[in-house]
mmCIF file of C-alpha atoms in Angstrom:
data_model
loop_
_atom_site.group_PDB
_atom_site.id
_atom_site.type_symbol
_atom_site.label_atom_id
_atom_site.label_comp_id
_atom_site.label_asym_id
_atom_site.label_seq_id
_atom_site.Cartn_x
_atom_site.Cartn_y
_atom_site.Cartn_z
ATOM 1 C CA MET A 1 -30.946 -5.793 24.822
ATOM 2 C CA GLU A 2 -30.114 -2.206 23.878
ATOM 3 C CA PHE A 3 -28.593 -1.846 20.432
ATOM 4 C CA SER A 4 -26.024 0.755 19.375
ATOM 5 C CA GLY A 5 -25.537 -0.016 15.676
ATOM 6 C CA ALA A 6 -27.322 -1.602 12.733
ATOM 7 C CA VAL A 7 -26.134 -2.841 9.350
ATOM 8 C CA VAL A 8 -29.036 -2.314 6.941
ATOM 9 C CA ASP A 9 -29.217 -3.917 3.500
ATOM 10 C CA VAL A 10 -30.568 -1.837 0.607
ATOM 11 C CA ASP A 11 -32.299 -3.725 -2.248
ATOM 12 C CA GLY A 12 -35.164 -5.828 -0.957
ATOM 13 C CA THR A 13 -34.870 -4.307 2.510
ATOM 14 C CA VAL A 14 -35.435 -0.561 2.162
ATOM 15 C CA VAL A 15 -36.039 -0.131 -1.583
ATOM 16 C CA ARG A 16 -37.077 -2.102 -4.640
ATOM 17 C CA GLY A 17 -35.713 -0.295 -7.646
ATOM 18 C CA ASP A 18 -35.999 3.378 -6.725
ATOM 19 C CA ASP A 19 -39.165 3.010 -4.665
ATOM 20 C CA PRO A 20 -39.262 2.628 -0.880
ATOM 21 C CA ILE A 21 -40.600 -0.679 0.395
ATOM 22 C CA PRO A 22 -43.870 -0.024 2.262
ATOM 23 C CA GLY A 23 -43.205 0.427 5.969
ATOM 24 C CA ALA A 24 -39.424 0.609 5.597
ATOM 25 C CA PRO A 25 -38.984 4.411 5.869
ATOM 26 C CA ALA A 26 -40.883 4.387 9.170
ATOM 27 C CA GLY A 27 -38.706 1.507 10.397
ATOM 28 C CA TYR A 28 -35.550 3.398 9.472
ATOM 29 C CA ARG A 29 -36.778 6.469 11.345
ATOM 30 C CA ARG A 30 -37.519 4.264 14.356
ATOM 31 C CA LEU A 31 -33.937 2.987 14.370
ATOM 32 C CA ARG A 32 -32.641 6.554 14.300
ATOM 33 C CA GLU A 33 -35.050 7.704 17.014
ATOM 34 C CA ALA A 34 -33.796 4.848 19.207
ATOM 35 C CA GLY A 35 -30.266 6.217 18.891
ATOM 36 C CA ILE A 36 -29.078 3.280 16.779
ATOM 37 C CA GLU A 37 -26.288 4.236 14.381
ATOM 38 C CA THR A 38 -27.085 2.848 10.935
ATOM 39 C CA LEU A 39 -24.797 1.682 8.158
ATOM 40 C CA PHE A 40 -26.194 0.823 4.728
ATOM 41 C CA VAL A 41 -24.298 -2.054 3.109
ATOM 42 C CA SER A 42 -25.224 -3.190 -0.400
ATOM 43 C CA ASN A 43 -23.917 -6.078 -2.471
ATOM 44 C CA ASN A 44 -24.434 -4.035 -5.641
ATOM 45 C CA PRO A 45 -20.890 -3.453 -6.966
ATOM 46 C CA THR A 46 -21.794 -1.054 -9.773
ATOM 47 C CA LYS A 47 -22.400 2.155 -7.802
ATOM 48 C CA ALA A 48 -20.139 4.088 -5.421
ATOM 49 C CA PRO A 49 -21.512 5.359 -2.073
ATOM 50 C CA PRO A 50 -22.356 8.893 -3.294
ATOM 51 C CA ALA A 51 -24.797 7.419 -5.815
ATOM 52 C CA TYR A 52 -26.533 5.622 -2.958
ATOM 53 C CA VAL A 53 -26.876 8.866 -1.022
ATOM 54 C CA ASP A 54 -28.898 10.264 -3.925
ATOM 55 C CA ARG A 55 -30.904 7.082 -4.484
ATOM 56 C CA LEU A 56 -31.739 6.554 -0.831
ATOM 57 C CA GLY A 57 -32.445 10.249 -0.296
ATOM 58 C CA ALA A 58 -34.975 10.264 -3.136
ATOM 59 C CA ALA A 59 -36.688 7.284 -1.491
ATOM 60 C CA GLY A 60 -36.930 9.045 1.884
ATOM 61 C CA TYR A 61 -33.801 7.850 3.695
ATOM 62 C CA GLU A 62 -31.456 10.583 4.862
ATOM 63 C CA VAL A 63 -27.877 9.291 4.888
ATOM 64 C CA GLY A 64 -24.340 10.542 4.263
ATOM 65 C CA ALA A 65 -21.789 8.840 2.023
ATOM 66 C CA GLU A 66 -19.718 7.809 5.049
ATOM 67 C CA ARG A 67 -22.654 5.681 6.217
ATOM 68 C CA VAL A 68 -22.772 3.611 3.004
ATOM 69 C CA PHE A 69 -20.527 1.038 1.414
ATOM 70 C CA THR A 70 -21.058 -1.515 -1.334
ATOM 71 C CA ALA A 71 -19.548 -4.653 -2.817
ATOM 72 C CA GLY A 72 -17.638 -2.263 -5.067
ATOM 73 C CA SER A 73 -16.132 -0.608 -1.986
ATOM 74 C CA VAL A 74 -15.236 -3.998 -0.492
ATOM 75 C CA THR A 75 -13.670 -5.252 -3.729
ATOM 76 C CA THR A 76 -11.692 -2.042 -4.193
ATOM 77 C CA ARG A 77 -10.299 -2.299 -0.665
ATOM 78 C CA TYR A 78 -9.395 -5.973 -1.104
ATOM 79 C CA LEU A 79 -7.584 -5.264 -4.375
ATOM 80 C CA ARG A 80 -5.708 -2.267 -2.973
ATOM 81 C CA GLU A 81 -4.528 -4.402 -0.054
ATOM 82 C CA ARG A 82 -3.553 -7.503 -2.058
ATOM 83 C CA HIS A 83 -3.212 -6.607 -5.747
ATOM 84 C CA ALA A 84 -2.380 -2.893 -5.772
ATOM 85 C CA ASP A 85 0.126 -3.185 -8.626
ATOM 86 C CA ALA A 86 -1.796 -5.750 -10.685
ATOM 87 C CA ASP A 87 -3.260 -5.258 -14.141
ATOM 88 C CA LEU A 88 -6.876 -6.346 -13.663
ATOM 89 C CA LEU A 89 -8.929 -8.002 -16.386
ATOM 90 C CA CYS A 90 -12.557 -7.193 -15.515
ATOM 91 C CA ILE A 91 -15.790 -8.837 -16.612
ATOM 92 C CA ALA A 92 -17.859 -6.034 -15.140
ATOM 93 C CA GLU A 93 -19.864 -2.884 -15.776
ATOM 94 C CA ALA A 94 -18.480 0.621 -16.189
ATOM 95 C CA GLY A 95 -19.546 1.678 -12.697
ATOM 96 C CA LEU A 96 -17.143 -0.795 -11.088
ATOM 97 C CA LEU A 97 -14.307 0.142 -13.437
ATOM 98 C CA ASP A 98 -14.816 3.798 -12.490
ATOM 99 C CA GLN A 99 -14.389 2.883 -8.806
ATOM 100 C CA PHE A 100 -11.178 1.021 -9.595
ATOM 101 C CA ALA A 101 -9.834 3.977 -11.577
ATOM 102 C CA ALA A 102 -10.660 6.390 -8.749
ATOM 103 C CA ALA A 103 -8.690 4.148 -6.374
ATOM 104 C CA GLY A 104 -5.661 4.085 -8.673
ATOM 105 C CA LEU A 105 -6.086 0.460 -9.725
ATOM 106 C CA SER A 106 -4.987 -0.541 -13.217
ATOM 107 C CA THR A 107 -7.198 -2.480 -15.657
ATOM 108 C CA THR A 108 -6.379 -4.205 -18.923
ATOM 109 C CA ASP A 109 -8.159 -5.892 -21.839
ATOM 110 C CA ASP A 110 -5.137 -8.060 -22.645
ATOM 111 C CA VAL A 111 -5.890 -11.689 -21.732
ATOM 112 C CA ASP A 112 -2.207 -12.588 -21.870
ATOM 113 C CA ALA A 113 -1.008 -9.682 -19.708
ATOM 114 C CA ALA A 114 -3.620 -9.667 -16.946
ATOM 115 C CA ASP A 115 -2.441 -10.377 -13.413
ATOM 116 C CA ALA A 116 -5.923 -11.162 -12.028
ATOM 117 C CA LEU A 117 -9.475 -11.698 -13.271
ATOM 118 C CA ILE A 118 -12.332 -9.779 -11.608
ATOM 119 C CA ALA A 119 -15.875 -11.046 -12.267
ATOM 120 C CA SER A 120 -19.049 -9.123 -11.465
ATOM 121 C CA ILE A 121 -22.525 -8.352 -12.698
ATOM 122 C CA ASP A 122 -22.457 -7.392 -16.367
ATOM 123 C CA ARG A 123 -25.722 -6.971 -18.226
ATOM 124 C CA GLU A 124 -23.855 -7.417 -21.538
ATOM 125 C CA PHE A 125 -22.136 -10.654 -20.452
ATOM 126 C CA ASP A 126 -21.866 -13.040 -23.422
ATOM 127 C CA TYR A 127 -20.004 -15.968 -25.000
ATOM 128 C CA ASP A 128 -17.000 -13.801 -25.867
ATOM 129 C CA ASP A 129 -16.681 -12.862 -22.190
ATOM 130 C CA LEU A 130 -16.674 -16.561 -21.258
ATOM 131 C CA CYS A 131 -13.885 -17.135 -23.757
ATOM 132 C CA THR A 132 -11.916 -14.198 -22.354
ATOM 133 C CA ALA A 133 -12.292 -15.467 -18.793
ATOM 134 C CA LEU A 134 -11.391 -19.045 -19.764
ATOM 135 C CA TRP A 135 -8.235 -17.985 -21.588
ATOM 136 C CA ALA A 136 -7.153 -15.689 -18.761
ATOM 137 C CA LEU A 137 -7.657 -18.348 -16.096
ATOM 138 C CA GLU A 138 -5.688 -20.906 -18.146
ATOM 139 C CA ARG A 139 -2.679 -18.918 -16.916
ATOM 140 C CA ASP A 140 -3.660 -19.674 -13.303
ATOM 141 C CA ILE A 141 -4.018 -16.026 -12.286
ATOM 142 C CA PRO A 142 -6.157 -15.044 -9.253
ATOM 143 C CA PHE A 143 -9.934 -15.236 -9.856
ATOM 144 C CA ILE A 144 -11.919 -12.765 -7.723
ATOM 145 C CA GLY A 145 -15.683 -12.162 -7.596
ATOM 146 C CA THR A 146 -17.271 -8.979 -6.315
ATOM 147 C CA ASP A 147 -20.211 -10.611 -4.506
ATOM 148 C CA PRO A 148 -22.112 -13.907 -4.373
ATOM 149 C CA ASP A 149 -25.644 -12.675 -5.247
ATOM 150 C CA VAL A 150 -26.938 -15.017 -7.956
ATOM 151 C CA VAL A 151 -30.335 -13.289 -8.102
ATOM 152 C CA ILE A 152 -31.101 -9.677 -7.160
ATOM 153 C CA PRO A 153 -34.370 -7.761 -6.670
ATOM 154 C CA ALA A 154 -35.454 -5.474 -9.523
ATOM 155 C CA PRO A 155 -38.533 -3.241 -9.925
ATOM 156 C CA GLU A 156 -40.587 -5.730 -11.953
ATOM 157 C CA ARG A 157 -39.031 -9.158 -11.355
ATOM 158 C CA ASP A 158 -35.845 -10.589 -9.851
ATOM 159 C CA VAL A 159 -32.864 -10.695 -12.248
ATOM 160 C CA PRO A 160 -29.447 -12.425 -12.377
ATOM 161 C CA GLY A 161 -26.661 -10.795 -10.345
ATOM 162 C CA SER A 162 -22.890 -11.085 -10.012
ATOM 163 C CA GLY A 163 -23.068 -14.635 -8.705
ATOM 164 C CA ALA A 164 -24.580 -15.816 -11.978
ATOM 165 C CA VAL A 165 -21.616 -14.433 -13.923
ATOM 166 C CA ILE A 166 -19.069 -15.738 -11.405
ATOM 167 C CA ASN A 167 -20.643 -19.218 -11.443
ATOM 168 C CA ALA A 168 -20.698 -19.312 -15.250
ATOM 169 C CA ILE A 169 -16.986 -18.500 -15.374
ATOM 170 C CA ALA A 170 -16.207 -20.980 -12.595
ATOM 171 C CA GLY A 171 -18.072 -23.666 -14.512
ATOM 172 C CA VAL A 172 -16.293 -23.195 -17.815
ATOM 173 C CA ALA A 173 -12.871 -22.794 -16.143
ATOM 174 C CA GLU A 174 -13.546 -25.739 -13.798
ATOM 175 C CA ARG A 175 -12.193 -23.597 -10.974
ATOM 176 C CA GLU A 176 -13.717 -21.883 -7.956
ATOM 177 C CA PRO A 177 -12.908 -18.201 -7.280
ATOM 178 C CA ASP A 178 -10.009 -17.456 -4.947
ATOM 179 C CA ALA A 179 -12.213 -14.885 -3.200
ATOM 180 C CA VAL A 180 -15.806 -13.701 -3.410
ATOM 181 C CA LEU A 181 -16.235 -10.325 -1.741
ATOM 182 C CA GLY A 182 -19.206 -8.196 -0.667
ATOM 183 C CA LYS A 183 -21.310 -9.680 2.131
ATOM 184 C CA PRO A 184 -20.519 -11.948 4.018
ATOM 185 C CA SER A 185 -16.751 -11.793 3.291
ATOM 186 C CA ASP A 186 -14.086 -11.122 5.910
ATOM 187 C CA THR A 187 -13.272 -7.784 4.264
ATOM 188 C CA ALA A 188 -16.909 -6.679 4.524
ATOM 189 C CA ILE A 189 -16.983 -7.659 8.212
ATOM 190 C CA GLU A 190 -13.781 -5.670 8.823
ATOM 191 C CA MET A 191 -15.346 -2.599 7.200
ATOM 192 C CA VAL A 192 -18.529 -2.979 9.263
ATOM 193 C CA ARG A 193 -16.545 -3.212 12.501
ATOM 194 C CA GLU A 194 -14.527 -0.119 11.620
ATOM 195 C CA ARG A 195 -17.638 1.969 10.988
ATOM 196 C CA LEU A 196 -19.756 0.528 13.803
ATOM 197 C CA PRO A 197 -17.182 0.371 16.631
ATOM 198 C CA TYR A 198 -19.481 -1.275 19.162
ATOM 199 C CA PRO A 199 -19.469 -4.714 20.771
ATOM 200 C CA ALA A 200 -20.946 -7.261 18.377
ATOM 201 C CA GLU A 201 -23.775 -8.050 20.776
ATOM 202 C CA GLU A 202 -24.923 -4.414 20.496
ATOM 203 C CA CYS A 203 -25.266 -4.566 16.707
ATOM 204 C CA LEU A 204 -28.044 -5.692 14.377
ATOM 205 C CA VAL A 205 -27.773 -6.914 10.795
ATOM 206 C CA ILE A 206 -31.035 -6.409 8.886
ATOM 207 C CA GLY A 207 -31.551 -7.795 5.388
ATOM 208 C CA ASP A 208 -33.553 -9.983 3.040
ATOM 209 C CA ARG A 209 -30.918 -12.583 2.130
ATOM 210 C CA LEU A 210 -29.923 -15.571 4.248
ATOM 211 C CA ASP A 211 -26.629 -16.311 2.490
ATOM 212 C CA THR A 212 -25.298 -12.746 2.594
ATOM 213 C CA ASP A 213 -27.001 -10.493 5.153
ATOM 214 C CA ILE A 214 -27.856 -13.081 7.787
ATOM 215 C CA ALA A 215 -24.631 -15.013 7.178
ATOM 216 C CA LEU A 216 -22.610 -11.822 7.713
ATOM 217 C CA GLY A 217 -24.389 -11.196 11.014
ATOM 218 C CA GLU A 218 -23.818 -14.767 12.166
ATOM 219 C CA ARG A 219 -20.125 -14.646 11.285
ATOM 220 C CA ALA A 220 -19.706 -11.285 13.025
ATOM 221 C CA GLY A 221 -21.565 -12.407 16.167
ATOM 222 C CA MET A 222 -24.336 -9.844 15.674
ATOM 223 C CA THR A 223 -28.106 -10.161 16.099
ATOM 224 C CA THR A 224 -29.723 -10.975 12.751
ATOM 225 C CA VAL A 225 -33.087 -9.809 11.429
ATOM 226 C CA LEU A 226 -34.534 -11.243 8.198
ATOM 227 C CA VAL A 227 -37.144 -9.179 6.377
ATOM 228 C CA ARG A 228 -39.566 -10.990 4.071
ATOM 229 C CA SER A 229 -39.787 -8.003 1.707
ATOM 230 C CA GLY A 230 -37.028 -9.257 -0.620
ATOM 231 C CA VAL A 231 -35.866 -12.533 -2.148
ATOM 232 C CA THR A 232 -36.325 -14.988 0.745
ATOM 233 C CA ASP A 233 -39.642 -16.826 0.991
ATOM 234 C CA GLU A 234 -40.883 -19.279 3.622
ATOM 235 C CA ALA A 235 -39.671 -22.337 1.698
ATOM 236 C CA ALA A 236 -36.132 -20.956 1.402
ATOM 237 C CA LEU A 237 -36.119 -20.040 5.079
ATOM 238 C CA ALA A 238 -37.288 -23.505 6.128
ATOM 239 C CA ALA A 239 -34.661 -25.229 3.970
ATOM 240 C CA SER A 240 -31.724 -23.021 4.969
ATOM 241 C CA GLU A 241 -28.982 -23.946 7.411
ATOM 242 C CA VAL A 242 -28.666 -20.227 8.193
ATOM 243 C CA SER A 243 -31.162 -19.209 10.891
ATOM 244 C CA PRO A 244 -31.958 -15.543 11.624
ATOM 245 C CA ASP A 245 -32.561 -14.489 15.205
ATOM 246 C CA HIS A 246 -35.706 -12.615 14.167
ATOM 247 C CA VAL A 247 -38.006 -12.694 11.119
ATOM 248 C CA ILE A 248 -40.282 -9.753 10.285
ATOM 249 C CA ASP A 249 -42.386 -8.912 7.244
ATOM 250 C CA HIS A 250 -40.666 -5.578 6.599
ATOM 251 C CA LEU A 251 -38.425 -3.017 8.292
ATOM 252 C CA GLY A 252 -41.492 -1.196 9.600
ATOM 253 C CA GLU A 253 -41.870 -3.999 12.150
ATOM 254 C CA ILE A 254 -38.422 -3.389 13.696
ATOM 255 C CA ASP A 255 -40.047 -2.440 17.025
ATOM 256 C CA ARG A 256 -40.619 -6.171 17.507
ATOM 257 C CA VAL A 257 -36.828 -6.459 17.837
ATOM 258 C CA ILE A 258 -35.693 -3.207 19.484
ATOM 259 C CA GLY A 259 -38.765 -2.711 21.705
#
């Protein structure tokens, strides 16, 4: 099989923190040398694509902003399409709110006036935030999460992600979100297909997470490649109902897939 495009995850796949994962820069260069168009897709909602250009560039990956999107990008698109005029109550970090503001979306701190609740990673998440979310959702407004990642890679040890916040709110409100965006959502798949306009069978999805990266590839009909350099270990792989087409130790072994 000759491949034309590749969706490449970021954290746990090409970098951990700000440092390149050993072997990954060489694997990325190999994809480019093979003429495979790459698209970096991250489930981190806190940073806009230009910030990733700088971060990836410092780690040795040359990429333009048009070749990157994040869970923040996916959530912003979803909200502009479905809740453009809503006042959004956000349990989230400033980086996501900045993306909403840049897109012309309106946010509010008023529990009784909010038209929708947006939940995301928030390193200052606390009991008061749970109360705010509970009171807002008592009004039966839409409940939207930015991404499902419960745990995310960090430089020293893995840490809680957006999914942990979303699940906490869902638990106290006794209500599941109406939508959880980022990978592997329908909106993310739409954005991938727009930017990699090739037949699905000519595209790879490369990442370290079964429930997001590999699930997105399966849903999109693309060839999936799990790297062991992130959060998925052998036990998780063996127990999962999601099965990657290929498993490699790190992106530097991508020749095993593309030949």
